[in-house]
Short mmCIF file of C-alpha atoms in Angstrom, two decimals:
data_model
loop_
_atom_site.label_atom_id
_atom_site.label_comp_id
_atom_site.label_asym_id
_atom_site.label_seq_id
_atom_site.Cartn_x
_atom_site.Cartn_y
_atom_site.Cartn_z
CA MET A 1 96.18 58.05 127.05
CA LYS A 2 93.47 60.65 127.58
CA THR A 3 93.64 63.49 125.07
CA LEU A 4 92.88 67.08 125.97
CA SER A 5 89.62 68.61 124.83
CA LEU A 6 89.65 70.89 121.79
CA ARG A 7 88.64 73.82 123.99
CA LEU A 8 91.52 73.29 126.42
CA ARG A 9 94.00 72.71 123.59
CA LEU A 10 92.94 75.94 121.86
CA ILE A 11 93.18 77.89 125.10
CA LEU A 12 96.66 76.54 125.90
CA LEU A 13 97.89 77.07 122.35
CA PHE A 14 96.59 80.64 122.18
CA ILE A 15 98.08 81.51 125.57
CA LEU A 16 101.40 79.94 124.53
CA LEU A 17 101.26 81.88 121.27
CA VAL A 18 100.60 85.16 123.09
CA VAL A 19 103.38 84.56 125.65
CA VAL A 20 105.92 83.60 122.97
CA THR A 21 104.95 86.59 120.81
CA TRP A 22 105.09 88.90 123.80
CA SER A 23 108.53 87.52 124.80
CA ILE A 24 109.97 87.96 121.32
CA ALA A 25 108.52 91.46 121.04
CA SER A 26 109.95 92.36 124.46
CA PHE A 27 113.39 91.06 123.52
CA LEU A 28 113.39 93.04 120.28
CA ALA A 29 112.20 96.14 122.17
CA TRP A 30 115.01 95.69 124.70
CA ARG A 31 117.59 95.38 121.93
CA GLN A 32 116.34 98.45 120.07
CA THR A 33 115.93 100.59 123.20
CA SER A 34 119.41 99.64 124.44
CA LYS A 35 120.87 100.61 121.09
CA ASN A 36 119.01 103.94 121.09
CA ILE A 37 120.13 104.77 124.65
CA ASP A 38 123.77 103.98 123.81
CA GLU A 39 123.58 106.17 120.70
CA MET A 40 121.97 109.03 122.59
CA PHE A 41 124.40 109.05 125.54
CA ASP A 42 127.47 108.42 123.37
CA THR A 43 126.45 111.42 121.26
CA GLN A 44 125.89 113.48 124.38
CA GLN A 45 129.30 112.53 125.81
CA MET A 46 131.02 113.30 122.51
CA ILE A 47 129.41 116.75 122.22
CA PHE A 48 130.42 117.53 125.80
CA ALA A 49 133.99 116.32 125.11
CA LYS A 50 134.22 118.50 122.00
CA ARG A 51 133.19 121.56 123.98
CA LEU A 52 135.71 120.81 126.68
CA SER A 53 138.43 120.24 124.06
CA VAL A 54 138.33 123.94 123.10
CA LEU A 55 138.81 124.92 126.74
CA GLN A 56 142.38 125.93 127.63
CA PRO A 57 142.78 125.39 131.38
CA ALA A 58 146.05 127.41 131.44
CA THR A 59 144.34 130.52 130.08
CA ILE A 60 141.29 130.42 132.29
CA GLY A 61 143.00 132.36 135.02
CA ASN A 62 142.55 131.68 138.71
CA ILE A 63 140.59 128.55 138.16
CA SER A 64 141.49 125.76 140.51
CA GLN A 65 142.28 122.17 139.49
CA GLN A 66 138.79 121.15 140.39
CA LEU A 67 135.37 122.62 140.14
CA PRO A 68 133.32 122.79 143.32
CA LYS A 69 131.17 119.82 144.14
CA THR A 70 127.57 120.07 143.06
CA LYS A 71 126.42 119.79 146.64
CA LYS A 72 128.41 122.86 147.51
CA LEU A 73 127.11 124.83 144.54
CA LEU A 74 123.47 123.93 145.09
CA ARG A 75 122.80 123.37 148.74
CA HIS A 76 119.08 123.65 148.15
CA ASN A 77 116.80 122.93 145.22
CA ARG A 78 119.40 120.70 143.52
CA GLY A 79 116.71 118.84 141.60
CA ALA A 80 116.82 115.08 140.93
CA GLN A 81 120.43 114.93 139.85
CA ASP A 82 122.46 111.76 139.49
CA ASP A 83 126.17 112.19 140.06
CA ASP A 84 127.05 109.20 137.86
CA ALA A 85 125.08 110.49 134.84
CA LEU A 86 128.03 112.44 133.49
CA ALA A 87 131.55 113.31 134.70
CA PHE A 88 134.64 114.74 133.09
CA ALA A 89 138.33 115.33 133.64
CA ILE A 90 141.12 117.00 131.62
CA PHE A 91 144.60 115.50 131.58
CA THR A 92 147.95 116.48 130.19
CA PRO A 93 149.48 113.99 127.74
CA ASP A 94 151.68 112.63 130.54
CA GLY A 95 148.59 111.80 132.64
CA LYS A 96 148.46 114.76 135.01
CA MET A 97 144.86 115.78 135.79
CA VAL A 98 144.54 119.55 135.32
CA LEU A 99 140.78 119.90 135.74
CA HIS A 100 137.81 117.79 136.80
CA ASP A 101 134.15 118.32 137.58
CA GLY A 102 134.57 118.06 141.32
CA ASP A 103 132.48 114.87 141.52
CA ASN A 104 133.28 111.53 139.90
CA GLY A 105 135.64 113.14 137.37
CA SER A 106 138.32 113.26 140.06
CA ASN A 107 138.31 109.43 140.18
CA PHE A 108 139.09 108.97 136.49
CA ILE A 109 142.19 106.86 135.82
CA PHE A 110 144.32 108.10 132.95
CA ASN A 111 144.66 105.23 130.44
CA TYR A 112 144.48 107.11 127.19
CA HIS A 113 145.56 105.11 124.13
CA GLN A 114 143.67 106.84 121.35
CA ASP A 115 140.65 109.04 120.78
CA GLY A 116 137.35 107.26 121.17
CA PHE A 117 135.13 105.35 123.60
CA ALA A 118 136.35 102.71 126.03
CA ASN A 119 134.85 100.92 129.04
CA SER A 120 137.06 101.14 132.09
CA ALA A 121 137.02 101.27 135.87
CA ILE A 122 137.57 104.40 137.97
CA ASN A 123 138.79 104.87 141.49
CA GLU A 124 136.42 104.32 144.41
CA ASP A 125 133.72 102.71 142.21
CA ASP A 126 133.20 99.00 141.50
CA ASP A 127 131.13 99.60 138.38
CA LEU A 128 132.43 100.13 134.86
CA TRP A 129 132.25 103.53 133.22
CA ARG A 130 131.98 104.33 129.54
CA ILE A 131 134.52 107.08 128.83
CA VAL A 132 135.23 108.98 125.65
CA TRP A 133 138.83 110.20 125.26
CA LEU A 134 139.51 113.18 123.02
CA LYS A 135 142.81 115.03 122.49
CA THR A 136 142.62 118.80 122.01
CA ALA A 137 143.58 120.30 118.68
CA ASP A 138 146.96 121.51 119.99
CA SER A 139 147.61 118.12 121.63
CA ARG A 140 148.32 119.81 124.97
CA TYR A 141 145.39 118.27 126.80
CA ILE A 142 143.28 115.14 126.73
CA VAL A 143 139.62 115.37 127.64
CA ALA A 144 137.77 112.45 129.26
CA VAL A 145 133.98 112.45 129.59
CA GLY A 146 132.48 109.42 131.26
CA GLN A 147 129.19 107.92 132.34
CA GLU A 148 128.55 104.93 134.59
CA LEU A 149 127.18 101.93 132.62
CA ASP A 150 124.79 101.09 135.47
CA TYR A 151 123.18 104.47 134.88
CA ARG A 152 122.43 103.43 131.28
CA ASP A 153 121.16 100.02 132.45
CA ASP A 154 118.87 101.69 134.99
CA MET A 155 117.60 104.02 132.29
CA LEU A 156 116.98 101.04 129.95
CA GLU A 157 115.17 99.12 132.69
CA ASP A 158 112.93 102.07 133.49
CA LEU A 159 112.01 102.55 129.83
CA LEU A 160 111.27 98.86 129.30
CA ILE A 161 109.16 98.62 132.43
CA SER A 162 107.17 101.67 131.37
CA GLN A 163 106.60 100.09 127.95
CA LEU A 164 105.85 96.54 129.13
CA LYS A 165 103.84 97.26 132.24
CA PRO A 166 100.59 97.82 130.27
CA TRP A 167 101.15 94.47 128.54
CA LEU A 168 101.76 92.70 131.84
CA ILE A 169 98.40 93.98 133.01
CA ALA A 170 96.70 93.22 129.67
CA LEU A 171 97.98 89.63 129.31
CA PRO A 172 95.79 88.06 132.05
CA LEU A 173 92.80 90.02 130.77
CA MET A 174 93.56 88.85 127.25
CA ALA A 175 93.82 85.22 128.44
CA LEU A 176 90.44 85.47 130.19
CA LEU A 177 88.92 87.02 127.08
CA MET A 178 90.31 84.20 124.92
CA VAL A 179 88.86 81.57 127.26
CA TRP A 180 85.46 83.26 127.04
CA LEU A 181 85.59 83.63 123.25
CA ILE A 182 86.74 80.04 122.62
CA THR A 183 84.09 78.69 124.99
CA ARG A 184 81.44 80.78 123.24
CA GLU A 185 82.52 79.78 119.71
CA LEU A 186 82.65 76.07 120.60
CA LYS A 187 79.18 76.13 122.11
CA PRO A 188 77.52 74.87 118.86
CA LEU A 189 79.77 71.79 118.99
CA ARG A 190 78.61 71.01 122.52
CA HIS A 191 75.04 71.49 121.34
CA ILE A 192 75.62 68.98 118.52
CA ALA A 193 77.24 66.52 120.93
CA ASN A 194 74.25 66.79 123.29
CA GLN A 195 71.84 66.13 120.42
CA LEU A 196 73.88 63.09 119.32
CA ASN A 197 73.99 61.73 122.88
CA ARG A 198 70.20 62.00 123.22
CA ARG A 199 69.55 60.62 119.75
CA GLN A 200 67.68 57.32 119.32
CA PRO A 201 69.26 54.71 117.00
CA ASP A 202 66.37 54.87 114.50
CA ASP A 203 66.05 58.68 114.58
CA GLU A 204 66.68 60.01 111.06
CA SER A 205 65.74 63.64 111.72
CA SER A 206 68.31 66.34 110.94
CA LEU A 207 70.49 68.02 113.52
CA ILE A 208 69.27 71.54 114.28
CA VAL A 209 71.97 73.99 115.30
CA SER A 210 71.74 77.76 115.03
CA ARG A 211 74.66 80.16 114.50
CA LEU A 212 76.89 77.44 113.16
CA PRO A 213 80.39 78.40 111.88
CA SER A 214 80.93 77.83 108.18
CA GLU A 215 83.75 75.37 108.96
CA ILE A 216 81.39 73.16 111.00
CA GLN A 217 78.39 73.39 108.64
CA PRO A 218 79.78 70.77 106.15
CA ILE A 219 80.21 68.28 109.03
CA VAL A 220 76.62 68.81 110.17
CA ASP A 221 75.38 68.53 106.56
CA ALA A 222 77.33 65.27 106.14
CA LEU A 223 75.87 63.93 109.41
CA ASN A 224 72.34 64.84 108.30
CA LYS A 225 72.89 63.09 104.97
CA LEU A 226 74.24 60.08 106.84
CA PHE A 227 71.15 59.98 109.07
CA THR A 228 68.96 60.14 105.96
CA ARG A 229 70.85 57.26 104.35
CA ILE A 230 70.68 55.23 107.57
CA GLY A 231 66.94 55.92 107.73
CA MET A 232 66.49 54.77 104.15
CA MET A 233 68.58 51.68 104.86
CA LEU A 234 66.44 50.84 107.90
CA VAL A 235 63.30 51.27 105.80
CA ARG A 236 64.75 48.97 103.15
CA GLU A 237 65.73 46.39 105.75
CA ARG A 238 62.27 46.48 107.33
CA ARG A 239 60.59 46.25 103.94
CA PHE A 240 62.86 43.42 102.87
CA THR A 241 62.11 41.50 106.06
CA SER A 242 58.39 42.14 105.69
CA ASP A 243 58.37 41.25 101.99
CA ALA A 244 60.41 38.09 102.52
CA ALA A 245 58.17 36.95 105.37
CA HIS A 246 55.04 37.72 103.35
CA GLU A 247 56.18 36.17 100.10
CA LEU A 248 57.86 33.05 101.49
CA ARG A 249 55.01 32.11 103.81
CA SER A 250 52.90 30.51 101.04
CA PRO A 251 55.71 28.56 99.29
CA LEU A 252 57.00 27.22 102.60
CA ALA A 253 53.49 26.14 103.60
CA ALA A 254 53.13 24.44 100.21
CA LEU A 255 56.47 22.69 100.70
CA ARG A 256 55.33 21.43 104.08
CA VAL A 257 52.11 20.09 102.53
CA GLN A 258 54.00 18.32 99.75
CA THR A 259 56.39 16.85 102.30
CA GLU A 260 53.44 15.44 104.26
CA VAL A 261 51.99 14.08 101.01
CA VAL A 262 55.28 12.29 100.32
CA GLN A 263 55.21 10.80 103.81
CA LEU A 264 51.59 9.69 103.43
CA SER A 265 51.96 8.31 99.90
CA GLY A 266 53.12 4.92 101.23
CA ASP A 267 53.31 2.46 98.33
CA ASP A 268 51.58 4.85 95.92
CA GLU A 269 54.55 5.56 93.67
CA ALA A 270 52.60 7.88 91.36
CA MET A 271 51.40 10.04 94.27
CA ARG A 272 54.92 10.23 95.69
CA GLN A 273 56.46 11.21 92.37
CA HIS A 274 53.78 13.87 91.85
CA ALA A 275 54.38 15.24 95.33
CA LEU A 276 58.16 15.23 94.78
CA ALA A 277 57.68 17.10 91.51
CA ASN A 278 55.52 19.70 93.28
CA LEU A 279 58.14 19.86 96.05
CA THR A 280 60.85 20.57 93.47
CA ASP A 281 58.72 23.27 91.83
CA GLY A 282 58.07 24.83 95.23
CA ILE A 283 61.77 24.88 96.05
CA ASP A 284 62.55 26.46 92.66
CA ARG A 285 59.87 29.09 93.20
CA SER A 286 61.13 29.88 96.69
CA THR A 287 64.67 30.13 95.40
CA ARG A 288 63.57 32.51 92.64
CA VAL A 289 61.62 34.66 95.11
CA VAL A 290 64.62 34.86 97.43
CA ASP A 291 66.90 35.76 94.51
CA GLN A 292 64.52 38.50 93.40
CA LEU A 293 64.16 39.87 96.94
CA LEU A 294 67.92 39.99 97.35
CA MET A 295 68.32 41.64 93.94
CA LEU A 296 65.68 44.26 94.76
CA SER A 297 67.22 44.91 98.17
CA ARG A 298 70.65 45.37 96.58
CA LEU A 299 69.25 47.72 93.95
CA ASP A 300 67.52 49.79 96.63
CA SER A 301 70.86 50.35 98.32
CA PHE A 302 72.31 51.95 95.19
CA SER A 303 72.25 55.74 95.10
CA GLN A 304 74.37 55.86 91.95
CA LEU A 305 76.07 53.42 89.62
CA ASP A 306 79.73 52.49 89.66
CA ASP A 307 81.82 51.00 86.84
CA VAL A 308 79.57 52.40 84.13
CA GLN A 309 80.62 51.81 80.56
CA GLN A 310 79.31 52.42 77.09
CA ILE A 311 76.42 50.07 76.35
CA GLU A 312 76.36 48.01 73.17
CA TRP A 313 72.59 47.42 73.01
CA GLN A 314 72.75 45.11 70.01
CA ALA A 315 75.24 42.72 71.61
CA LEU A 316 73.43 42.94 74.96
CA LEU A 317 70.08 41.98 73.42
CA GLN A 318 71.60 39.16 71.37
CA ASN A 319 73.29 37.68 74.46
CA ALA A 320 70.11 37.97 76.56
CA ILE A 321 68.04 36.26 73.85
CA ALA A 322 70.66 33.53 73.43
CA ASP A 323 70.67 32.86 77.19
CA ILE A 324 66.89 32.52 77.48
CA TYR A 325 66.23 30.92 74.11
CA PRO A 326 66.28 27.29 75.44
CA LYS A 327 63.58 28.16 77.97
CA ALA A 328 61.50 29.82 75.22
CA GLN A 329 61.88 26.73 73.05
CA THR A 330 60.69 24.58 75.94
CA GLU A 331 57.56 26.73 76.15
CA GLY A 332 57.11 26.59 72.35
CA ILE A 333 57.76 30.33 71.96
CA ASP A 334 59.95 31.90 69.30
CA ILE A 335 62.00 35.06 69.89
CA ARG A 336 62.74 37.50 67.06
CA LEU A 337 65.15 40.45 67.16
CA ASP A 338 64.48 43.37 64.78
CA ILE A 339 67.13 46.07 64.56
CA HIS A 340 65.66 49.14 62.90
CA GLN A 341 68.33 51.70 63.71
CA LYS A 342 71.75 51.85 65.29
CA PRO A 343 71.04 52.79 68.94
CA ALA A 344 72.29 56.05 70.39
CA LEU A 345 75.14 55.77 72.87
CA ILE A 346 74.45 55.64 76.59
CA LYS A 347 76.52 54.60 79.58
CA GLY A 348 75.42 52.11 82.19
CA GLN A 349 76.26 49.01 84.16
CA GLN A 350 76.13 46.10 81.75
CA LEU A 351 75.41 43.46 84.39
CA LEU A 352 72.32 45.27 85.70
CA LEU A 353 71.01 45.91 82.19
CA SER A 354 71.44 42.18 81.46
CA VAL A 355 69.23 41.47 84.49
CA LEU A 356 66.67 43.98 83.14
CA LEU A 357 66.60 42.24 79.75
CA ARG A 358 66.41 38.77 81.30
CA ASN A 359 63.44 39.78 83.46
CA LEU A 360 61.60 41.31 80.49
CA LEU A 361 62.16 38.23 78.31
CA ASP A 362 61.34 35.85 81.18
CA ASN A 363 58.14 37.78 81.85
CA ALA A 364 57.21 37.66 78.14
CA ILE A 365 57.83 33.90 78.01
CA ARG A 366 55.94 33.29 81.27
CA TYR A 367 52.81 35.14 80.14
CA GLY A 368 53.01 34.47 76.39
CA ARG A 369 50.96 31.83 74.64
CA GLN A 370 52.43 28.53 73.57
CA GLY A 371 53.30 28.62 69.88
CA SER A 372 53.42 32.42 69.82
CA SER A 373 56.44 34.63 69.34
CA ILE A 374 58.20 37.43 71.19
CA THR A 375 59.44 40.43 69.22
CA VAL A 376 62.35 42.50 70.40
CA THR A 377 62.72 45.74 68.42
CA LEU A 378 65.76 47.98 68.67
CA ASP A 379 65.55 51.63 67.56
CA ARG A 380 67.86 54.62 67.98
CA HIS A 381 66.45 55.76 71.32
CA SER A 382 64.52 52.73 72.59
CA PHE A 383 63.91 49.03 72.45
CA SER A 384 60.69 47.12 73.06
CA VAL A 385 59.70 43.61 74.09
CA GLU A 386 56.28 42.42 72.85
CA ASP A 387 54.56 39.14 73.51
CA GLU A 388 51.33 37.68 72.15
CA GLY A 389 49.83 36.76 75.48
CA PRO A 390 46.55 37.99 76.99
CA GLY A 391 48.07 41.28 78.11
CA VAL A 392 46.85 43.18 81.17
CA SER A 393 43.43 44.72 81.62
CA ASN A 394 43.41 48.51 81.56
CA GLU A 395 42.11 48.49 85.13
CA TYR A 396 45.35 47.05 86.43
CA LEU A 397 47.78 48.33 83.81
CA GLN A 398 48.76 51.37 85.93
CA ARG A 399 49.74 49.14 88.82
CA ILE A 400 52.12 46.99 86.79
CA GLY A 401 55.58 47.41 88.30
CA GLU A 402 54.40 47.67 91.91
CA ARG A 403 56.11 45.25 94.20
CA PHE A 404 54.26 41.94 94.63
CA PHE A 405 51.38 43.14 92.45
CA ARG A 406 49.97 40.53 90.09
CA PRO A 407 46.74 41.11 88.21
CA PRO A 408 43.93 38.85 89.36
CA GLY A 409 43.28 35.69 87.41
CA GLN A 410 46.90 34.82 86.71
CA GLU A 411 47.41 31.13 86.02
CA LYS A 412 51.18 31.36 85.96
CA THR A 413 53.13 31.38 89.17
CA GLY A 414 55.17 34.43 90.03
CA SER A 415 56.12 36.83 92.78
CA GLY A 416 55.31 40.16 91.16
CA LEU A 417 58.89 41.38 91.57
CA GLY A 418 60.28 40.94 88.04
CA LEU A 419 58.95 44.20 86.57
CA SER A 420 59.70 46.03 89.87
CA ILE A 421 63.33 45.08 89.35
CA VAL A 422 63.09 46.30 85.74
CA GLN A 423 61.76 49.67 86.90
CA ARG A 424 64.42 50.05 89.57
CA ILE A 425 67.29 49.26 87.16
CA ALA A 426 65.83 51.61 84.56
CA HIS A 427 65.53 54.38 87.17
CA LEU A 428 69.18 53.94 88.19
CA HIS A 429 70.19 54.35 84.53
CA GLY A 430 67.81 57.22 83.83
CA LEU A 431 65.85 55.10 81.36
CA GLY A 432 62.16 55.50 80.64
CA VAL A 433 59.81 52.53 81.13
CA LYS A 434 56.38 52.23 79.56
CA PHE A 435 53.97 49.32 79.97
CA SER A 436 51.10 48.94 77.51
CA ASN A 437 48.92 46.44 75.65
CA ARG A 438 49.39 45.78 71.95
CA GLU A 439 46.48 46.64 69.65
CA GLN A 440 46.58 43.17 68.15
CA GLY A 441 46.80 41.58 71.63
CA GLY A 442 49.67 41.02 73.94
CA PHE A 443 51.81 42.97 76.39
CA LYS A 444 54.47 45.50 75.39
CA VAL A 445 57.30 47.06 77.37
CA VAL A 446 59.28 50.00 75.92
CA ILE A 447 62.62 51.06 77.41
CA SER A 448 63.76 54.46 76.12
CA TRP A 449 66.79 56.69 76.64
CA ARG A 450 68.31 59.95 75.57
CA GLU A 451 71.51 60.18 73.61
CA ILE A 452 74.62 61.24 75.51
CA ASN A 453 76.96 63.86 74.09
#
């Protein structure tokens, strides 16, 4: 089902709101005006009846039973009179009419029951009249003053039309103005939609919209942040693909060579076993490179850490050393843990910090000398890992930690990603990383932190 556009929905809702509001206001105006008209004319009729009640028809003299008709009194210049606006008649208690106004008062039907207002019909008129009945003080006469109800309805209609006519003219103008205003205010959204439609998939530039409402600005900011994250993700994906292709080319070529050597070895068992051993080493190296590439790619995707917890550095170091100790023993390297001070508390992701420690210890074992030792020292705001290997020349020391960088002359195999992973994990945790050479020979890595409150 096709949904209406926001612009059309707003226009229809606003018009509906205006019409409903106008209808309710008109109904309330009709009610109040009708009440006011009834009060005004009832008061007028009552005042007229009171004045007539003090009139004694028997003492007036030669007055006839009826007054002359208005048309006879004013043959010319009668004004805009309405003969049903007001009429009166005076009756005796037994219902005999003794005086009337000469117009509609002569048609009054005597049906007095008590003083007060009553709606009733009159002779020669199909419409109802509102008549007030009032007995004189001496109870000799009963005064009736009436007014046709249609006269009041006509008066009410005229007043309402005079009040509502300006609104009837203003409503279409107001609707047109609302359409123009809504269209104008939604123009930035159309501008954003046009930019998104023209946007290339790899375009990470920000949306540019001027005169943007404050309610829409957060959406545009969120979209711009999303484009930035997508751009960073595309860069990471391209770099990962490039790094994987670059780094795996050599091991795969070596594997192919070793496979050909195995095929060509024939009956030479020693050559075949040597080639198979090299093939196994090549597969292990490729597997390690792939693992490191995947780890680095995953770390690059992190903008912040989840599931952080308080880090127990002492336990973390002991576990890392215990895990890698068999490998160190195989290489003839001893690992020593010195705890100088109780470390200050920090929060982090324990699994990632375990990877950091494993890479540091693995790097120290890989480049340490056989028969040497590795010293891990824990202080209050740092820990260090020192080996007794050849270290790194000062020329290349500043580049340690760059991806795939390995100082020239390395005899050990490696991908140059281990310390890059260390730096990335440390950066995510806000830890400081310092690479240096020991004065007595060897390489030293210091990881430092600040105490949390």
